[in-house]
Amino acid sequence: MKISVIFVGELHDNGFNQCALEGVGQIQRSAADIDVVSGIPYDPAEMTQALRSAAEKSDGVVFIGGQGNLVTPKVANALPDRTFAVVQGNVSGPNMASYDVLQEQSAFLAGVFAARMTRTGVVGHLSGHRVLPGLKGRAAFASGIRYADESIRLVTGFCGTQDESAVTEAWTIAMADEEADIIFTMLNAAREGATRACRATGARQIGNAADWCEIDPEVFVASAVARIDLGVIRAISDMQSGFRPDEIVRLGIREEAVALTMKQDVPQPVRQEIAELARLIADGSISVGTTYDGPEFEVAA
């Protein structure tokens, strides 16, 4: 069975896409016939064309990222003899499945953490594309802040790019100017710009997807880890075996797919609180909010 895997944006981005690529690599080592298609711009027409072209050359296509929710249903309906999957998806159909690594669970923990660790009483959130996983992650972060301390101010915005560092650098500086001293970034290659800004302003950063505390402990005080590779492995494996789940496959704390890592010098009481909240989320005692209707931060063009 030939399978194509579609990536929007940069492939080696030290973030979401790279984590997903690691999952593809694990499957490829088993001699599977997998073609990687990357560098697709975040444009509905371009994504649709890339998806359709890949499907016409393959038996199945896995679309990486919530962007796939926008275009996969139409292409899957037009090509009923092909199989489709979206990782970080919320769509389904006769020949289409979705797999969702619940990064909102670790984002909630990041919100609690930021509320406990801020010194200014202001924290930030910065993401790029307004896709469902990013929106849910932002909402969960805000929910975690409110859970911990409703007096904390959140400065949050979507800058429109996951990969352009000049943009994220400007946005991060603007958030620091609002006195945000901890900023949660849900970015891909553009995290580099946010990190430059953090070094310049002294703000600390919470990363996502990978464990950024290991990668850059000077800037990152925590990271909302999301094992997207596990979703990719599950999606490709199901496709190869001919299994199509009837419901969205969700992988969270309970499945060890998400977690909040913290820098070594984080106070023990904060560590203990995060561990207890993770346990309560895993057993269903805490419901993570996934909608946000608060103020939006904008940076003048």
Tab-separated table of C-alpha atoms in Angstrom:
chain	number	residue	atom	x	y	z
A	1	MET	CA	0.000	0.000	0.000
A	2	LYS	CA	1.381	3.400	-0.967
A	3	ILE	CA	0.674	6.246	1.466
A	4	SER	CA	1.413	9.949	1.047
A	5	VAL	CA	1.858	12.253	4.045
A	6	ILE	CA	1.098	15.971	3.547
A	7	PHE	CA	2.808	18.740	5.550
A	8	VAL	CA	1.909	22.443	5.464
A	9	GLY	CA	4.908	24.732	5.898
A	10	GLU	CA	8.474	23.842	6.754
A	11	LEU	CA	9.239	20.191	7.423
A	12	HIS	CA	12.245	20.532	9.749
A	13	ASP	CA	10.712	23.207	11.961
A	14	ASN	CA	11.873	22.056	15.407
A	15	GLY	CA	8.208	21.784	16.272
A	16	PHE	CA	4.914	20.224	15.283
A	17	ASN	CA	5.918	19.100	11.785
A	18	GLN	CA	9.260	17.702	12.857
A	19	CYS	CA	7.621	15.705	15.632
A	20	ALA	CA	5.136	14.315	13.110
A	21	LEU	CA	7.991	13.495	10.727
A	22	GLU	CA	9.608	11.380	13.447
A	23	GLY	CA	6.445	9.265	13.472
A	24	VAL	CA	6.625	8.887	9.691
A	25	GLY	CA	10.265	7.823	10.023
A	26	GLN	CA	9.398	5.080	12.487
A	27	ILE	CA	6.892	3.618	10.034
A	28	GLN	CA	9.289	4.023	7.096
A	29	ARG	CA	11.902	1.931	8.905
A	30	SER	CA	9.518	-1.000	8.576
A	31	ALA	CA	9.943	-0.729	4.773
A	32	ALA	CA	6.551	0.879	4.248
A	33	ASP	CA	5.977	2.718	0.954
A	34	ILE	CA	5.486	6.296	2.179
A	35	ASP	CA	5.913	9.509	0.219
A	36	VAL	CA	6.399	12.791	2.134
A	37	VAL	CA	4.983	15.959	0.558
A	38	SER	CA	6.017	19.172	2.318
A	39	GLY	CA	6.306	22.922	1.907
A	40	ILE	CA	2.623	23.377	1.059
A	41	PRO	CA	1.526	26.981	1.805
A	42	TYR	CA	-1.372	27.687	4.130
A	43	ASP	CA	-3.796	28.427	1.314
A	44	PRO	CA	-7.010	26.424	0.738
A	45	ALA	CA	-6.526	26.158	-3.030
A	46	GLU	CA	-2.882	25.106	-2.719
A	47	MET	CA	-3.674	22.598	0.045
A	48	THR	CA	-6.563	21.135	-1.952
A	49	GLN	CA	-4.416	20.747	-5.053
A	50	ALA	CA	-1.573	19.123	-3.120
A	51	LEU	CA	-3.945	16.737	-1.376
A	52	ARG	CA	-5.718	15.722	-4.568
A	53	SER	CA	-2.432	15.260	-6.448
A	54	ALA	CA	-1.048	13.064	-3.653
A	55	ALA	CA	-4.237	11.007	-3.491
A	56	GLU	CA	-4.208	10.346	-7.224
A	57	LYS	CA	-0.716	8.806	-6.863
A	58	SER	CA	-1.389	6.881	-3.632
A	59	ASP	CA	-3.781	4.450	-1.990
A	60	GLY	CA	-4.133	6.690	1.040
A	61	VAL	CA	-3.159	10.148	2.287
A	62	VAL	CA	-2.460	11.370	5.825
A	63	PHE	CA	-2.754	15.144	6.266
A	64	ILE	CA	-0.692	16.521	9.145
A	65	GLY	CA	-2.288	19.382	11.081
A	66	GLY	CA	-5.658	20.964	11.688
A	67	GLN	CA	-5.353	22.699	8.303
A	68	GLY	CA	-6.455	19.363	6.865
A	69	ASN	CA	-9.926	19.823	8.340
A	70	LEU	CA	-10.526	22.584	5.784
A	71	VAL	CA	-9.797	20.613	2.620
A	72	THR	CA	-9.825	16.858	3.268
A	73	PRO	CA	-13.626	16.256	3.304
A	74	LYS	CA	-14.110	17.687	-0.189
A	75	VAL	CA	-11.227	15.694	-1.706
A	76	ALA	CA	-12.217	12.502	0.133
A	77	ASN	CA	-15.760	12.815	-1.186
A	78	ALA	CA	-14.455	13.283	-4.733
A	79	LEU	CA	-12.145	10.225	-4.505
A	80	PRO	CA	-14.155	7.531	-2.687
A	81	ASP	CA	-11.707	4.770	-3.681
A	82	ARG	CA	-8.895	6.407	-1.668
A	83	THR	CA	-8.426	6.493	2.100
A	84	PHE	CA	-7.768	9.699	4.037
A	85	ALA	CA	-6.755	10.637	7.578
A	86	VAL	CA	-6.154	13.943	9.344
A	87	VAL	CA	-3.794	14.090	12.320
A	88	GLN	CA	-5.176	16.811	14.632
A	89	GLY	CA	-8.437	16.362	12.765
A	90	ASN	CA	-12.119	16.574	13.644
A	91	VAL	CA	-13.597	15.241	10.412
A	92	SER	CA	-14.800	11.771	9.504
A	93	GLY	CA	-16.564	9.926	6.714
A	94	PRO	CA	-16.793	6.610	4.860
A	95	ASN	CA	-13.170	6.880	3.672
A	96	MET	CA	-11.852	9.451	6.163
A	97	ALA	CA	-10.639	9.260	9.789
A	98	SER	CA	-9.235	11.722	12.313
A	99	TYR	CA	-6.627	11.396	15.048
A	100	ASP	CA	-6.323	14.087	17.707
A	101	VAL	CA	-3.382	14.405	20.098
A	102	LEU	CA	-4.975	16.394	22.914
A	103	GLN	CA	-2.438	19.175	23.202
A	104	GLU	CA	-5.148	21.221	24.927
A	105	GLN	CA	-4.575	19.074	28.016
A	106	SER	CA	-0.930	20.094	28.306
A	107	ALA	CA	-1.902	23.661	27.341
A	108	PHE	CA	-4.253	23.778	30.357
A	109	LEU	CA	-1.380	22.705	32.583
A	110	ALA	CA	0.758	25.396	30.943
A	111	GLY	CA	-1.886	27.967	31.883
A	112	VAL	CA	-1.848	26.927	35.527
A	113	PHE	CA	1.945	26.955	35.461
A	114	ALA	CA	2.120	30.435	33.914
A	115	ALA	CA	-0.305	31.805	36.515
A	116	ARG	CA	1.828	30.392	39.327
A	117	MET	CA	5.157	31.567	37.892
A	118	THR	CA	4.420	35.071	36.554
A	119	ARG	CA	5.940	37.967	38.453
A	120	THR	CA	4.080	40.744	36.666
A	121	GLY	CA	0.589	39.250	36.717
A	122	VAL	CA	0.529	39.321	32.879
A	123	VAL	CA	1.147	36.284	30.641
A	124	GLY	CA	1.069	35.879	26.882
A	125	HIS	CA	-0.018	33.368	24.260
A	126	LEU	CA	1.114	33.495	20.619
A	127	SER	CA	0.116	31.210	17.763
A	128	GLY	CA	0.001	31.496	13.983
A	129	HIS	CA	-2.850	29.928	12.026
A	130	ARG	CA	-6.403	29.991	13.367
A	131	VAL	CA	-6.971	26.258	12.992
A	132	LEU	CA	-9.006	24.197	15.442
A	133	PRO	CA	-6.087	22.608	17.375
A	134	GLY	CA	-4.502	26.023	17.880
A	135	LEU	CA	-7.794	27.573	18.971
A	136	LYS	CA	-8.426	24.754	21.429
A	137	GLY	CA	-4.885	25.056	22.763
A	138	ARG	CA	-5.298	28.801	23.347
A	139	ALA	CA	-8.661	28.275	25.052
A	140	ALA	CA	-7.226	25.572	27.296
A	141	PHE	CA	-4.288	27.793	28.250
A	142	ALA	CA	-6.729	30.554	29.193
A	143	SER	CA	-8.820	28.029	31.122
A	144	GLY	CA	-5.757	26.930	33.090
A	145	ILE	CA	-4.939	30.531	33.966
A	146	ARG	CA	-8.482	31.147	35.229
A	147	TYR	CA	-8.400	27.896	37.195
A	148	ALA	CA	-5.264	29.025	39.010
A	149	ASP	CA	-5.837	32.766	39.406
A	150	GLU	CA	-8.585	34.842	37.781
A	151	SER	CA	-6.656	38.041	38.445
A	152	ILE	CA	-3.960	37.173	35.880
A	153	ARG	CA	-4.198	39.127	32.618
A	154	LEU	CA	-3.811	37.193	29.356
A	155	VAL	CA	-2.417	38.865	26.226
A	156	THR	CA	-3.228	36.500	23.353
A	157	GLY	CA	-3.154	36.615	19.583
A	158	PHE	CA	-2.733	34.761	16.291
A	159	CYS	CA	-0.106	36.417	14.113
A	160	GLY	CA	-1.033	34.601	10.872
A	161	THR	CA	2.154	32.601	10.339
A	162	GLN	CA	3.753	29.517	11.843
A	163	ASP	CA	7.066	29.933	10.030
A	164	GLU	CA	8.007	33.640	9.594
A	165	SER	CA	10.293	34.580	12.474
A	166	ALA	CA	10.363	38.325	11.801
A	167	VAL	CA	6.624	38.425	12.442
A	168	THR	CA	6.730	36.418	15.661
A	169	GLU	CA	9.686	38.417	16.941
A	170	ALA	CA	7.693	41.653	16.553
A	171	TRP	CA	4.615	40.142	18.212
A	172	THR	CA	6.613	38.773	21.139
A	173	ILE	CA	8.289	42.121	21.739
A	174	ALA	CA	4.870	43.780	21.674
A	175	MET	CA	3.567	41.296	24.239
A	176	ALA	CA	6.585	41.910	26.453
A	177	ASP	CA	5.849	45.635	26.173
A	178	GLU	CA	2.423	44.770	27.670
A	179	GLU	CA	4.392	43.353	30.644
A	180	ALA	CA	3.872	39.692	29.728
A	181	ASP	CA	6.813	37.950	31.389
A	182	ILE	CA	5.834	34.376	30.428
A	183	ILE	CA	4.673	33.677	26.858
A	184	PHE	CA	3.205	30.385	25.644
A	185	THR	CA	4.084	29.867	21.967
A	186	MET	CA	2.274	27.405	19.703
A	187	LEU	CA	4.491	27.878	16.643
A	188	ASN	CA	6.612	25.943	14.189
A	189	ALA	CA	9.802	27.372	12.644
A	190	ALA	CA	8.729	30.894	13.657
A	191	ARG	CA	9.409	30.048	17.289
A	192	GLU	CA	12.972	31.163	16.535
A	193	GLY	CA	11.768	34.766	16.240
A	194	ALA	CA	9.814	34.549	19.484
A	195	THR	CA	12.886	33.132	21.196
A	196	ARG	CA	15.089	35.984	19.952
A	197	ALA	CA	12.567	38.421	21.372
A	198	CYS	CA	12.508	36.611	24.707
A	199	ARG	CA	16.290	36.834	24.945
A	200	ALA	CA	16.129	40.561	24.194
A	201	THR	CA	13.295	41.372	26.607
A	202	GLY	CA	13.976	38.881	29.394
A	203	ALA	CA	10.578	37.223	28.989
A	204	ARG	CA	10.442	33.494	29.595
A	205	GLN	CA	8.786	31.120	27.185
A	206	ILE	CA	6.623	28.008	27.393
A	207	GLY	CA	7.059	25.888	24.275
A	208	ASN	CA	4.866	23.225	22.726
A	209	ALA	CA	5.127	19.942	20.823
A	210	ALA	CA	8.780	19.164	21.688
A	211	ASP	CA	10.458	19.370	25.104
A	212	TRP	CA	11.918	22.859	24.811
A	213	CYS	CA	13.263	22.766	28.365
A	214	GLU	CA	15.872	20.326	27.094
A	215	ILE	CA	16.540	22.228	23.869
A	216	ASP	CA	16.940	25.745	25.282
A	217	PRO	CA	16.717	25.933	29.094
A	218	GLU	CA	17.989	29.521	29.109
A	219	VAL	CA	14.705	30.791	27.612
A	220	PHE	CA	12.159	28.010	28.166
A	221	VAL	CA	10.768	27.498	31.640
A	222	ALA	CA	8.256	24.819	30.571
A	223	SER	CA	6.913	23.029	27.496
A	224	ALA	CA	3.476	21.673	26.651
A	225	VAL	CA	4.678	18.467	25.035
A	226	ALA	CA	2.398	16.892	22.417
A	227	ARG	CA	3.524	13.589	20.890
A	228	ILE	CA	2.142	14.196	17.412
A	229	ASP	CA	4.323	11.315	16.249
A	230	LEU	CA	2.065	8.910	18.144
A	231	GLY	CA	-0.971	10.197	16.250
A	232	VAL	CA	0.875	9.800	12.953
A	233	ILE	CA	1.948	6.245	13.747
A	234	ARG	CA	-1.605	5.308	14.726
A	235	ALA	CA	-3.081	6.904	11.581
A	236	ILE	CA	-0.674	5.193	9.180
A	237	SER	CA	-0.881	1.847	10.963
A	238	ASP	CA	-4.684	1.866	10.840
A	239	MET	CA	-4.606	2.804	7.169
A	240	GLN	CA	-2.197	-0.019	6.372
A	241	SER	CA	-4.331	-2.578	8.189
A	242	GLY	CA	-7.555	-1.403	6.561
A	243	PHE	CA	-9.066	-0.301	9.882
A	244	ARG	CA	-11.108	2.898	9.904
A	245	PRO	CA	-12.176	4.129	13.345
A	246	ASP	CA	-15.842	5.046	13.706
A	247	GLU	CA	-14.967	7.945	16.007
A	248	ILE	CA	-12.123	10.435	16.306
A	249	VAL	CA	-9.146	8.739	17.964
A	250	ARG	CA	-8.014	10.906	20.886
A	251	LEU	CA	-4.633	10.565	22.578
A	252	GLY	CA	-3.992	12.534	25.749
A	253	ILE	CA	-2.347	12.410	29.156
A	254	ARG	CA	-3.816	9.004	29.886
A	255	GLU	CA	-2.177	7.603	26.740
A	256	GLU	CA	1.113	9.388	27.595
A	257	ALA	CA	0.807	11.465	24.434
A	258	VAL	CA	0.866	14.878	26.168
A	259	ALA	CA	2.541	16.302	29.278
A	260	LEU	CA	3.958	19.505	30.728
A	261	THR	CA	7.710	19.433	31.226
A	262	MET	CA	9.321	22.029	33.480
A	263	LYS	CA	12.760	23.495	34.012
A	264	GLN	CA	14.728	21.883	36.832
A	265	ASP	CA	14.598	24.921	39.121
A	266	VAL	CA	10.776	25.154	39.171
A	267	PRO	CA	9.611	25.119	42.822
A	268	GLN	CA	8.467	21.750	44.114
A	269	PRO	CA	4.957	22.936	45.132
A	270	VAL	CA	4.307	23.995	41.529
A	271	ARG	CA	5.583	20.657	40.243
A	272	GLN	CA	3.328	18.805	42.677
A	273	GLU	CA	0.273	20.843	41.688
A	274	ILE	CA	0.874	20.209	37.982
A	275	ALA	CA	1.317	16.458	38.601
A	276	GLU	CA	-1.944	16.298	40.559
A	277	LEU	CA	-3.856	18.261	37.927
A	278	ALA	CA	-2.491	15.969	35.201
A	279	ARG	CA	-3.809	12.988	37.146
A	280	LEU	CA	-7.235	14.611	37.526
A	281	ILE	CA	-7.415	15.416	33.811
A	282	ALA	CA	-6.432	11.863	32.912
A	283	ASP	CA	-9.176	10.333	35.053
A	284	GLY	CA	-11.799	12.806	33.860
A	285	SER	CA	-12.201	14.733	37.110
A	286	ILE	CA	-11.214	18.016	35.429
A	287	SER	CA	-12.725	19.066	32.125
A	288	VAL	CA	-10.453	21.267	30.011
A	289	GLY	CA	-12.160	24.253	28.406
A	290	THR	CA	-11.746	24.500	24.627
A	291	THR	CA	-13.576	27.741	23.788
A	292	TYR	CA	-12.351	31.297	24.290
A	293	ASP	CA	-14.329	34.518	23.961
A	294	GLY	CA	-11.948	36.971	25.600
A	295	PRO	CA	-10.025	39.914	24.141
A	296	GLU	CA	-7.628	39.501	21.210
A	297	PHE	CA	-4.248	41.200	20.977
A	298	GLU	CA	-3.202	42.764	17.664
A	299	VAL	CA	0.070	44.246	16.477
A	300	ALA	CA	-0.151	47.183	14.092
A	301	ALA	CA	1.149	46.388	10.619
